Structures are given as structure tokens and as C-alpha cells.
mmCIF file with all atom_site columns, C-alpha atoms in Angstrom:
data_model
loop_
_atom_site.group_PDB
_atom_site.id
_atom_site.type_symbol
_atom_site.label_atom_id
_atom_site.label_alt_id
_atom_site.label_comp_id
_atom_site.label_asym_id
_atom_site.label_entity_id
_atom_site.label_seq_id
_atom_site.pdbx_PDB_ins_code
_atom_site.Cartn_x
_atom_site.Cartn_y
_atom_site.Cartn_z
_atom_site.occupancy
_atom_site.B_iso_or_equiv
_atom_site.pdbx_formal_charge
_atom_site.auth_seq_id
_atom_site.auth_comp_id
_atom_site.auth_asym_id
_atom_site.auth_atom_id
_atom_site.pdbx_PDB_model_num
ATOM 1   C CA . MET A 1 1   ? 1.231   -8.674  11.186  1.00 74.00 ? 27  MET A CA 1
ATOM 2   C CA . LYS A 1 2   ? 2.844   -5.476  9.918   1.00 80.00 ? 28  LYS A CA 1
ATOM 3   C CA . LYS A 1 3   ? 0.841   -5.717  6.691   1.00 80.00 ? 29  LYS A CA 1
ATOM 4   C CA . LEU A 1 4   ? -2.386  -5.901  8.687   1.00 86.00 ? 30  LEU A CA 1
ATOM 5   C CA . PHE A 1 5   ? -1.437  -2.736  10.569  1.00 88.00 ? 31  PHE A CA 1
ATOM 6   C CA . ILE A 1 6   ? -0.606  -1.028  7.280   1.00 85.00 ? 32  ILE A CA 1
ATOM 7   C CA . ILE A 1 7   ? -4.005  -1.983  5.829   1.00 87.00 ? 33  ILE A CA 1
ATOM 8   C CA . LEU A 1 8   ? -5.791  -0.741  8.957   1.00 92.00 ? 34  LEU A CA 1
ATOM 9   C CA . GLY A 1 9   ? -3.724  2.434   8.720   1.00 90.00 ? 35  GLY A CA 1
ATOM 10  C CA . LEU A 1 10  ? -4.794  2.864   5.099   1.00 92.00 ? 36  LEU A CA 1
ATOM 11  C CA . ILE A 1 11  ? -8.457  2.524   6.067   1.00 93.00 ? 37  ILE A CA 1
ATOM 12  C CA . LEU A 1 12  ? -8.009  5.106   8.826   1.00 95.00 ? 38  LEU A CA 1
ATOM 13  C CA . THR A 1 13  ? -6.163  7.343   6.363   1.00 94.00 ? 39  THR A CA 1
ATOM 14  C CA . PHE A 1 14  ? -9.141  7.079   3.988   1.00 95.00 ? 40  PHE A CA 1
ATOM 15  C CA . PHE A 1 15  ? -11.473 8.358   6.710   1.00 95.00 ? 41  PHE A CA 1
ATOM 16  C CA . LEU A 1 16  ? -9.011  11.104  7.689   1.00 95.00 ? 42  LEU A CA 1
ATOM 17  C CA . ILE A 1 17  ? -8.741  12.244  4.068   1.00 95.00 ? 43  ILE A CA 1
ATOM 18  C CA . TYR A 1 18  ? -12.526 12.106  3.731   1.00 95.00 ? 44  TYR A CA 1
ATOM 19  C CA . PHE A 1 19  ? -12.845 14.299  6.841   1.00 95.00 ? 45  PHE A CA 1
ATOM 20  C CA . LEU A 1 20  ? -10.267 16.773  5.506   1.00 94.00 ? 46  LEU A CA 1
ATOM 21  C CA . GLN A 1 21  ? -11.869 16.836  2.062   1.00 93.00 ? 47  GLN A CA 1
ATOM 22  C CA . ILE A 1 22  ? -15.359 17.526  3.408   1.00 92.00 ? 48  ILE A CA 1
ATOM 23  C CA . ASN A 1 23  ? -14.619 19.799  6.363   1.00 93.00 ? 49  ASN A CA 1
ATOM 24  C CA . ILE A 1 24  ? -11.388 21.634  5.587   1.00 93.00 ? 50  ILE A CA 1
ATOM 25  C CA . PHE A 1 25  ? -10.837 21.749  1.833   1.00 93.00 ? 51  PHE A CA 1
ATOM 26  C CA . ALA A 1 26  ? -14.503 22.429  1.080   1.00 91.00 ? 52  ALA A CA 1
ATOM 27  C CA . ASN A 1 27  ? -13.813 25.849  2.611   1.00 92.00 ? 53  ASN A CA 1
ATOM 28  C CA . LEU A 1 28  ? -10.335 26.263  1.093   1.00 90.00 ? 54  LEU A CA 1
ATOM 29  C CA . THR A 1 29  ? -11.246 26.209  -2.562  1.00 90.00 ? 55  THR A CA 1
ATOM 30  C CA . ILE A 1 30  ? -9.395  27.945  -5.366  1.00 89.00 ? 56  ILE A CA 1
ATOM 31  C CA . ALA A 1 31  ? -11.909 29.370  -7.842  1.00 87.00 ? 57  ALA A CA 1
ATOM 32  C CA . GLY A 1 32  ? -14.496 27.036  -6.312  1.00 88.00 ? 58  GLY A CA 1
ATOM 33  C CA . ILE A 1 33  ? -12.347 23.944  -6.938  1.00 91.00 ? 59  ILE A CA 1
ATOM 34  C CA . MET A 1 34  ? -11.128 21.554  -4.241  1.00 93.00 ? 60  MET A CA 1
ATOM 35  C CA . PRO A 1 35  ? -8.036  19.360  -4.456  1.00 94.00 ? 61  PRO A CA 1
ATOM 36  C CA . ASN A 1 36  ? -8.497  15.639  -4.921  1.00 94.00 ? 62  ASN A CA 1
ATOM 37  C CA . LEU A 1 37  ? -6.633  14.171  -1.977  1.00 95.00 ? 63  LEU A CA 1
ATOM 38  C CA . PHE A 1 38  ? -7.819  10.694  -2.875  1.00 97.00 ? 64  PHE A CA 1
ATOM 39  C CA . VAL A 1 39  ? -5.820  10.736  -6.114  1.00 97.00 ? 65  VAL A CA 1
ATOM 40  C CA . ILE A 1 40  ? -2.678  11.522  -4.111  1.00 96.00 ? 66  ILE A CA 1
ATOM 41  C CA . PHE A 1 41  ? -3.541  8.812   -1.573  1.00 96.00 ? 67  PHE A CA 1
ATOM 42  C CA . VAL A 1 42  ? -4.211  6.046   -4.109  1.00 97.00 ? 68  VAL A CA 1
ATOM 43  C CA . LEU A 1 43  ? -1.189  7.027   -6.212  1.00 96.00 ? 69  LEU A CA 1
ATOM 44  C CA . PHE A 1 44  ? 1.144   6.755   -3.245  1.00 95.00 ? 70  PHE A CA 1
ATOM 45  C CA . VAL A 1 45  ? -0.283  3.429   -2.104  1.00 94.00 ? 71  VAL A CA 1
ATOM 46  C CA . GLY A 1 46  ? 0.383   2.070   -5.597  1.00 93.00 ? 72  GLY A CA 1
ATOM 47  C CA . LEU A 1 47  ? 3.789   3.727   -5.666  1.00 93.00 ? 73  LEU A CA 1
ATOM 48  C CA . PHE A 1 48  ? 5.064   2.535   -2.297  1.00 91.00 ? 74  PHE A CA 1
ATOM 49  C CA . ALA A 1 49  ? 3.151   -0.712  -1.628  1.00 88.00 ? 75  ALA A CA 1
ATOM 50  C CA . ASN A 1 50  ? 2.486   -3.204  -4.411  1.00 86.00 ? 76  ASN A CA 1
ATOM 51  C CA . SER A 1 51  ? 0.200   -3.425  -7.428  1.00 89.00 ? 77  SER A CA 1
ATOM 52  C CA . THR A 1 52  ? -2.407  -5.548  -5.668  1.00 92.00 ? 78  THR A CA 1
ATOM 53  C CA . LEU A 1 53  ? -2.768  -3.174  -2.735  1.00 92.00 ? 79  LEU A CA 1
ATOM 54  C CA . GLY A 1 54  ? -2.685  -0.129  -5.027  1.00 93.00 ? 80  GLY A CA 1
ATOM 55  C CA . ILE A 1 55  ? -5.473  -1.493  -7.206  1.00 95.00 ? 81  ILE A CA 1
ATOM 56  C CA . MET A 1 56  ? -7.512  -2.723  -4.224  1.00 95.00 ? 82  MET A CA 1
ATOM 57  C CA . THR A 1 57  ? -7.171  0.664   -2.525  1.00 95.00 ? 83  THR A CA 1
ATOM 58  C CA . GLY A 1 58  ? -8.269  2.384   -5.723  1.00 96.00 ? 84  GLY A CA 1
ATOM 59  C CA . VAL A 1 59  ? -11.346 0.178   -6.045  1.00 96.00 ? 85  VAL A CA 1
ATOM 60  C CA . PHE A 1 60  ? -12.206 0.603   -2.350  1.00 96.00 ? 86  PHE A CA 1
ATOM 61  C CA . VAL A 1 61  ? -11.835 4.391   -2.434  1.00 96.00 ? 87  VAL A CA 1
ATOM 62  C CA . GLY A 1 62  ? -13.729 4.631   -5.721  1.00 95.00 ? 88  GLY A CA 1
ATOM 63  C CA . LEU A 1 63  ? -16.639 2.482   -4.569  1.00 96.00 ? 89  LEU A CA 1
ATOM 64  C CA . MET A 1 64  ? -16.919 4.309   -1.262  1.00 95.00 ? 90  MET A CA 1
ATOM 65  C CA . LEU A 1 65  ? -17.021 7.671   -3.035  1.00 94.00 ? 91  LEU A CA 1
ATOM 66  C CA . ASP A 1 66  ? -19.411 6.379   -5.698  1.00 93.00 ? 92  ASP A CA 1
ATOM 67  C CA . PHE A 1 67  ? -21.814 5.100   -3.057  1.00 93.00 ? 93  PHE A CA 1
ATOM 68  C CA . MET A 1 68  ? -21.686 8.464   -1.272  1.00 92.00 ? 94  MET A CA 1
ATOM 69  C CA . TYR A 1 69  ? -21.661 10.895  -4.209  1.00 89.00 ? 95  TYR A CA 1
ATOM 70  C CA . GLY A 1 70  ? -21.693 9.177   -7.570  1.00 78.00 ? 96  GLY A CA 1
ATOM 71  C CA . LYS A 1 71  ? -24.479 9.322   -10.070 1.00 82.00 ? 97  LYS A CA 1
ATOM 72  C CA . VAL A 1 72  ? -23.232 6.066   -11.565 1.00 86.00 ? 98  VAL A CA 1
ATOM 73  C CA . ILE A 1 73  ? -21.625 3.403   -9.382  1.00 90.00 ? 99  ILE A CA 1
ATOM 74  C CA . GLY A 1 74  ? -18.252 2.284   -10.703 1.00 92.00 ? 100 GLY A CA 1
ATOM 75  C CA . ILE A 1 75  ? -16.801 5.243   -12.595 1.00 94.00 ? 101 ILE A CA 1
ATOM 76  C CA . SER A 1 76  ? -14.684 6.445   -9.673  1.00 95.00 ? 102 SER A CA 1
ATOM 77  C CA . ALA A 1 77  ? -13.738 2.858   -8.824  1.00 95.00 ? 103 ALA A CA 1
ATOM 78  C CA . VAL A 1 78  ? -12.419 2.284   -12.349 1.00 96.00 ? 104 VAL A CA 1
ATOM 79  C CA . MET A 1 79  ? -10.491 5.543   -12.429 1.00 97.00 ? 105 MET A CA 1
ATOM 80  C CA . TYR A 1 80  ? -8.972  5.157   -8.950  1.00 97.00 ? 106 TYR A CA 1
ATOM 81  C CA . CYS A 1 81  ? -8.053  1.582   -9.879  1.00 96.00 ? 107 CYS A CA 1
ATOM 82  C CA . ILE A 1 82  ? -6.182  2.984   -12.878 1.00 97.00 ? 108 ILE A CA 1
ATOM 83  C CA . VAL A 1 83  ? -4.454  5.524   -10.615 1.00 97.00 ? 109 VAL A CA 1
ATOM 84  C CA . GLY A 1 84  ? -3.410  2.716   -8.238  1.00 96.00 ? 110 GLY A CA 1
ATOM 85  C CA . TYR A 1 85  ? -1.983  0.720   -11.127 1.00 96.00 ? 111 TYR A CA 1
ATOM 86  C CA . LEU A 1 86  ? -0.348  3.868   -12.479 1.00 95.00 ? 112 LEU A CA 1
ATOM 87  C CA . GLY A 1 87  ? 1.491   4.182   -9.161  1.00 93.00 ? 113 GLY A CA 1
ATOM 88  C CA . THR A 1 88  ? 3.021   0.731   -9.633  1.00 92.00 ? 114 THR A CA 1
ATOM 89  C CA . TYR A 1 89  ? 3.935   1.612   -13.216 1.00 94.00 ? 115 TYR A CA 1
ATOM 90  C CA . PHE A 1 90  ? 5.631   4.797   -12.041 1.00 93.00 ? 116 PHE A CA 1
ATOM 91  C CA . ASP A 1 91  ? 7.458   2.806   -9.343  1.00 89.00 ? 117 ASP A CA 1
ATOM 92  C CA . LYS A 1 92  ? 8.964   0.462   -11.912 1.00 89.00 ? 118 LYS A CA 1
ATOM 93  C CA . ASN A 1 93  ? 9.987   3.184   -14.367 1.00 90.00 ? 119 ASN A CA 1
ATOM 94  C CA . PHE A 1 94  ? 10.833  6.281   -12.318 1.00 90.00 ? 120 PHE A CA 1
ATOM 95  C CA . SER A 1 95  ? 12.657  7.208   -9.121  1.00 85.00 ? 121 SER A CA 1
ATOM 96  C CA . LYS A 1 96  ? 10.622  7.883   -5.983  1.00 85.00 ? 122 LYS A CA 1
ATOM 97  C CA . GLU A 1 97  ? 13.468  9.704   -4.306  1.00 85.00 ? 123 GLU A CA 1
ATOM 98  C CA . ASN A 1 98  ? 13.319  12.860  -6.411  1.00 88.00 ? 124 ASN A CA 1
ATOM 99  C CA . LYS A 1 99  ? 10.775  15.479  -5.315  1.00 91.00 ? 125 LYS A CA 1
ATOM 100 C CA . LEU A 1 100 ? 10.236  16.750  -8.862  1.00 93.00 ? 126 LEU A CA 1
ATOM 101 C CA . THR A 1 101 ? 9.478   13.239  -10.111 1.00 93.00 ? 127 THR A CA 1
ATOM 102 C CA . ILE A 1 102 ? 6.891   12.762  -7.357  1.00 93.00 ? 128 ILE A CA 1
ATOM 103 C CA . ILE A 1 103 ? 5.288   16.100  -8.254  1.00 94.00 ? 129 ILE A CA 1
ATOM 104 C CA . LEU A 1 104 ? 5.093   15.148  -11.941 1.00 95.00 ? 130 LEU A CA 1
ATOM 105 C CA . MET A 1 105 ? 3.625   11.750  -11.020 1.00 96.00 ? 131 MET A CA 1
ATOM 106 C CA . CYS A 1 106 ? 0.943   13.479  -8.960  1.00 96.00 ? 132 CYS A CA 1
ATOM 107 C CA . ALA A 1 107 ? 0.147   15.906  -11.775 1.00 97.00 ? 133 ALA A CA 1
ATOM 108 C CA . GLY A 1 108 ? -0.044  13.059  -14.315 1.00 96.00 ? 134 GLY A CA 1
ATOM 109 C CA . ALA A 1 109 ? -2.267  10.923  -12.076 1.00 97.00 ? 135 ALA A CA 1
ATOM 110 C CA . THR A 1 110 ? -4.607  13.855  -11.431 1.00 97.00 ? 136 THR A CA 1
ATOM 111 C CA . LEU A 1 111 ? -4.855  14.578  -15.172 1.00 97.00 ? 137 LEU A CA 1
ATOM 112 C CA . ILE A 1 112 ? -5.539  10.949  -16.040 1.00 97.00 ? 138 ILE A CA 1
ATOM 113 C CA . TYR A 1 113 ? -8.148  10.601  -13.292 1.00 97.00 ? 139 TYR A CA 1
ATOM 114 C CA . GLU A 1 114 ? -10.021 13.791  -14.183 1.00 96.00 ? 140 GLU A CA 1
ATOM 115 C CA . ILE A 1 115 ? -9.967  13.259  -17.948 1.00 96.00 ? 141 ILE A CA 1
ATOM 116 C CA . GLY A 1 116 ? -11.013 9.625   -17.610 1.00 96.00 ? 142 GLY A CA 1
ATOM 117 C CA . TYR A 1 117 ? -13.753 10.425  -15.125 1.00 95.00 ? 143 TYR A CA 1
ATOM 118 C CA . TYR A 1 118 ? -15.100 13.225  -17.299 1.00 94.00 ? 144 TYR A CA 1
ATOM 119 C CA . LEU A 1 119 ? -15.092 11.139  -20.481 1.00 93.00 ? 145 LEU A CA 1
ATOM 120 C CA . LEU A 1 120 ? -16.651 8.062   -18.854 1.00 93.00 ? 146 LEU A CA 1
ATOM 121 C CA . SER A 1 121 ? -19.297 10.191  -17.169 1.00 91.00 ? 147 SER A CA 1
ATOM 122 C CA . SER A 1 122 ? -20.119 12.004  -20.410 1.00 91.00 ? 148 SER A CA 1
ATOM 123 C CA . ILE A 1 123 ? -20.499 8.698   -22.250 1.00 91.00 ? 149 ILE A CA 1
ATOM 124 C CA . ILE A 1 124 ? -22.574 6.923   -19.581 1.00 91.00 ? 150 ILE A CA 1
ATOM 125 C CA . ILE A 1 125 ? -24.729 9.852   -18.445 1.00 89.00 ? 151 ILE A CA 1
ATOM 126 C CA . ASN A 1 126 ? -24.760 11.445  -21.898 1.00 86.00 ? 152 ASN A CA 1
ATOM 127 C CA . PHE A 1 127 ? -24.340 15.100  -20.989 1.00 86.00 ? 153 PHE A CA 1
ATOM 128 C CA . GLU A 1 128 ? -23.053 17.865  -23.185 1.00 85.00 ? 154 GLU A CA 1
ATOM 129 C CA . ARG A 1 129 ? -19.324 18.409  -22.815 1.00 87.00 ? 155 ARG A CA 1
ATOM 130 C CA . GLU A 1 130 ? -18.036 21.843  -21.822 1.00 90.00 ? 156 GLU A CA 1
ATOM 131 C CA . TYR A 1 131 ? -14.328 21.695  -22.567 1.00 91.00 ? 157 TYR A CA 1
ATOM 132 C CA . ILE A 1 132 ? -13.314 25.229  -21.543 1.00 93.00 ? 158 ILE A CA 1
ATOM 133 C CA . LEU A 1 133 ? -14.854 24.906  -18.069 1.00 93.00 ? 159 LEU A CA 1
ATOM 134 C CA . PHE A 1 134 ? -13.414 21.399  -17.734 1.00 94.00 ? 160 PHE A CA 1
ATOM 135 C CA . ILE A 1 135 ? -9.887  22.519  -18.678 1.00 95.00 ? 161 ILE A CA 1
ATOM 136 C CA . LYS A 1 136 ? -10.080 25.355  -16.135 1.00 94.00 ? 162 LYS A CA 1
ATOM 137 C CA . LYS A 1 137 ? -11.178 22.924  -13.423 1.00 95.00 ? 163 LYS A CA 1
ATOM 138 C CA . VAL A 1 138 ? -8.458  20.403  -14.239 1.00 96.00 ? 164 VAL A CA 1
ATOM 139 C CA . VAL A 1 139 ? -5.663  22.999  -14.356 1.00 96.00 ? 165 VAL A CA 1
ATOM 140 C CA . VAL A 1 140 ? -6.647  24.448  -10.968 1.00 96.00 ? 166 VAL A CA 1
ATOM 141 C CA . GLU A 1 141 ? -7.029  20.976  -9.439  1.00 96.00 ? 167 GLU A CA 1
ATOM 142 C CA . VAL A 1 142 ? -3.628  19.847  -10.761 1.00 96.00 ? 168 VAL A CA 1
ATOM 143 C CA . ILE A 1 143 ? -1.970  22.963  -9.321  1.00 96.00 ? 169 ILE A CA 1
ATOM 144 C CA . TYR A 1 144 ? -3.753  22.453  -5.997  1.00 95.00 ? 170 TYR A CA 1
ATOM 145 C CA . ASN A 1 145 ? -2.695  18.790  -5.840  1.00 96.00 ? 171 ASN A CA 1
ATOM 146 C CA . ILE A 1 146 ? 0.888   19.752  -6.711  1.00 96.00 ? 172 ILE A CA 1
ATOM 147 C CA . LEU A 1 147 ? 0.970   22.317  -3.891  1.00 95.00 ? 173 LEU A CA 1
ATOM 148 C CA . LEU A 1 148 ? -0.351  19.768  -1.408  1.00 95.00 ? 174 LEU A CA 1
ATOM 149 C CA . THR A 1 149 ? 2.169   17.185  -2.615  1.00 95.00 ? 175 THR A CA 1
ATOM 150 C CA . ILE A 1 150 ? 4.997   19.673  -2.064  1.00 95.00 ? 176 ILE A CA 1
ATOM 151 C CA . ILE A 1 151 ? 3.739   20.416  1.458   1.00 95.00 ? 177 ILE A CA 1
ATOM 152 C CA . LEU A 1 152 ? 3.130   16.766  2.370   1.00 93.00 ? 178 LEU A CA 1
ATOM 153 C CA . TYR A 1 153 ? 6.246   15.397  0.634   1.00 93.00 ? 179 TYR A CA 1
ATOM 154 C CA . PRO A 1 154 ? 8.322   14.730  3.788   1.00 92.00 ? 180 PRO A CA 1
ATOM 155 C CA . LEU A 1 155 ? 5.448   12.814  5.416   1.00 91.00 ? 181 LEU A CA 1
ATOM 156 C CA . ILE A 1 156 ? 4.645   10.935  2.224   1.00 89.00 ? 182 ILE A CA 1
ATOM 157 C CA . GLN A 1 157 ? 8.266   9.952   1.749   1.00 89.00 ? 183 GLN A CA 1
ATOM 158 C CA . LYS A 1 158 ? 8.742   8.776   5.342   1.00 90.00 ? 184 LYS A CA 1
ATOM 159 C CA . VAL A 1 159 ? 5.564   6.689   5.467   1.00 89.00 ? 185 VAL A CA 1
ATOM 160 C CA . GLY A 1 160 ? 6.034   5.544   1.879   1.00 88.00 ? 186 GLY A CA 1
ATOM 161 C CA . PHE A 1 161 ? 9.515   4.129   2.371   1.00 87.00 ? 187 PHE A CA 1
ATOM 162 C CA . SER A 1 162 ? 8.297   2.294   5.491   1.00 85.00 ? 188 SER A CA 1
ATOM 163 C CA . MET A 1 163 ? 5.536   0.711   3.400   1.00 86.00 ? 189 MET A CA 1
ATOM 164 C CA . ASP A 1 164 ? 8.060   -0.013  0.651   1.00 85.00 ? 190 ASP A CA 1
ATOM 165 C CA . ARG A 1 165 ? 10.263  -1.979  3.067   1.00 84.00 ? 191 ARG A CA 1
ATOM 166 C CA . ILE A 1 166 ? 7.310   -4.010  4.324   1.00 83.00 ? 192 ILE A CA 1
ATOM 167 C CA . PHE A 1 167 ? 5.668   -4.816  0.974   1.00 81.00 ? 193 PHE A CA 1
ATOM 168 C CA . LYS A 1 168 ? 8.527   -5.021  -1.532  1.00 73.00 ? 194 LYS A CA 1
ATOM 169 C CA . ARG A 1 169 ? 11.804  -5.855  0.092   1.00 66.00 ? 195 ARG A CA 1
ATOM 170 C CA . ASN A 1 170 ? 13.142  -9.263  0.912   1.00 51.00 ? 196 ASN A CA 1
ATOM 171 C CA . ASN A 1 171 ? 14.016  -8.890  4.576   1.00 48.00 ? 197 ASN A CA 1
ATOM 172 C CA . VAL A 1 172 ? 15.777  -12.235 4.907   1.00 46.00 ? 198 VAL A CA 1
ATOM 173 C CA . LEU A 1 173 ? 19.349  -11.906 6.065   1.00 46.00 ? 199 LEU A CA 1
ATOM 174 C CA . THR A 1 174 ? 21.680  -13.927 3.914   1.00 42.00 ? 200 THR A CA 1
ATOM 175 C CA . ARG A 1 175 ? 25.267  -14.782 4.448   1.00 43.00 ? 201 ARG A CA 1
ATOM 176 C CA . TYR A 1 176 ? 27.841  -14.849 1.684   1.00 42.00 ? 202 TYR A CA 1
ATOM 177 C CA . PHE A 1 177 ? 30.593  -17.450 1.984   1.00 40.00 ? 203 PHE A CA 1
#
């Protein structure tokens, strides 16, 4: 039952993030560039839940955004799926309790998402690549996502460890004789 509430909470969080992205952060740009809150969201679902939920959340978020904004359906879904899996990889290999580690994970996930999205889009749509403009956009977006991760870190950690207990821990009480 708790897992169902978590999944419903994740769906509501998607719509909240969508609202924030469209209404708030569209007006709070840095050099015309918005943060990508969905990368942070999918990364932390993969980091604190399990690989299945991280990947499913990535595909769901990606498809929803592709249907709303994408020129090609599936590019965002593939990249957010990779970010969700990346969260589970980070969980197995790095500590989630260190703020600096979380910040580096967020920066790495943002870089991987943006580079992958740009390369897949350039191959499928066949547009001319502008690397200088792309690098500027990615650097600003990574910095923006890092700042938001620092601000939201206490909330992310509190909700994340609650999800971690529900999805990953064996809650059976055992007795040692």
C-alpha cells in the first residue's frame, strides 16, 4: 500500500515539477536557459527507489515531455530512462549521504542527459551542430541544476530516505538466538 502512495506521489510530483518548470522557471532563466528539474527528479527516483521504478519514471517523464514538446517521440524517453538507470548505478557505487556526492551526481546526470539528447536529436533530425552555443547552454544548465540541488537537498534527502526504506530495505524483524 505504501508503494502505491509513493507512485501516486511521484505522479503528483511530475505535475508539480511541470507547473514549476512552465510557470516559475520560464521567468527565472539564466542567460535564457532554464534548469531541467526533470533530470533531478528522475535521478533521485532511481537513486532512492529501485532500478525498475527509476527506469519506468524516466520513460514516463520522457514520453510525457515528448508528446508535449518533442519533435521526435522517444528521444527524451530514452535519455530520461538512462538517467533513471544512472541513479541506480550511482546508488550502488557512491554514498547518498554526502551532499557533495549528490551534487556531482546531479551534474553528471545533467551532462549525460543534455549531451545524449543533443547527439540523438542531431542524428535523427539531421541539423547542423553548433558546439559553442551547446557548451554554453549545458554549462549554465548544470550550474542551475546544482544550485537547485543545493537548495532542495534537505527535502530530497528526507523524502529519498523514506522511499529508500520502503523500496530497498528488508523490514522483517528477525530474532537472533
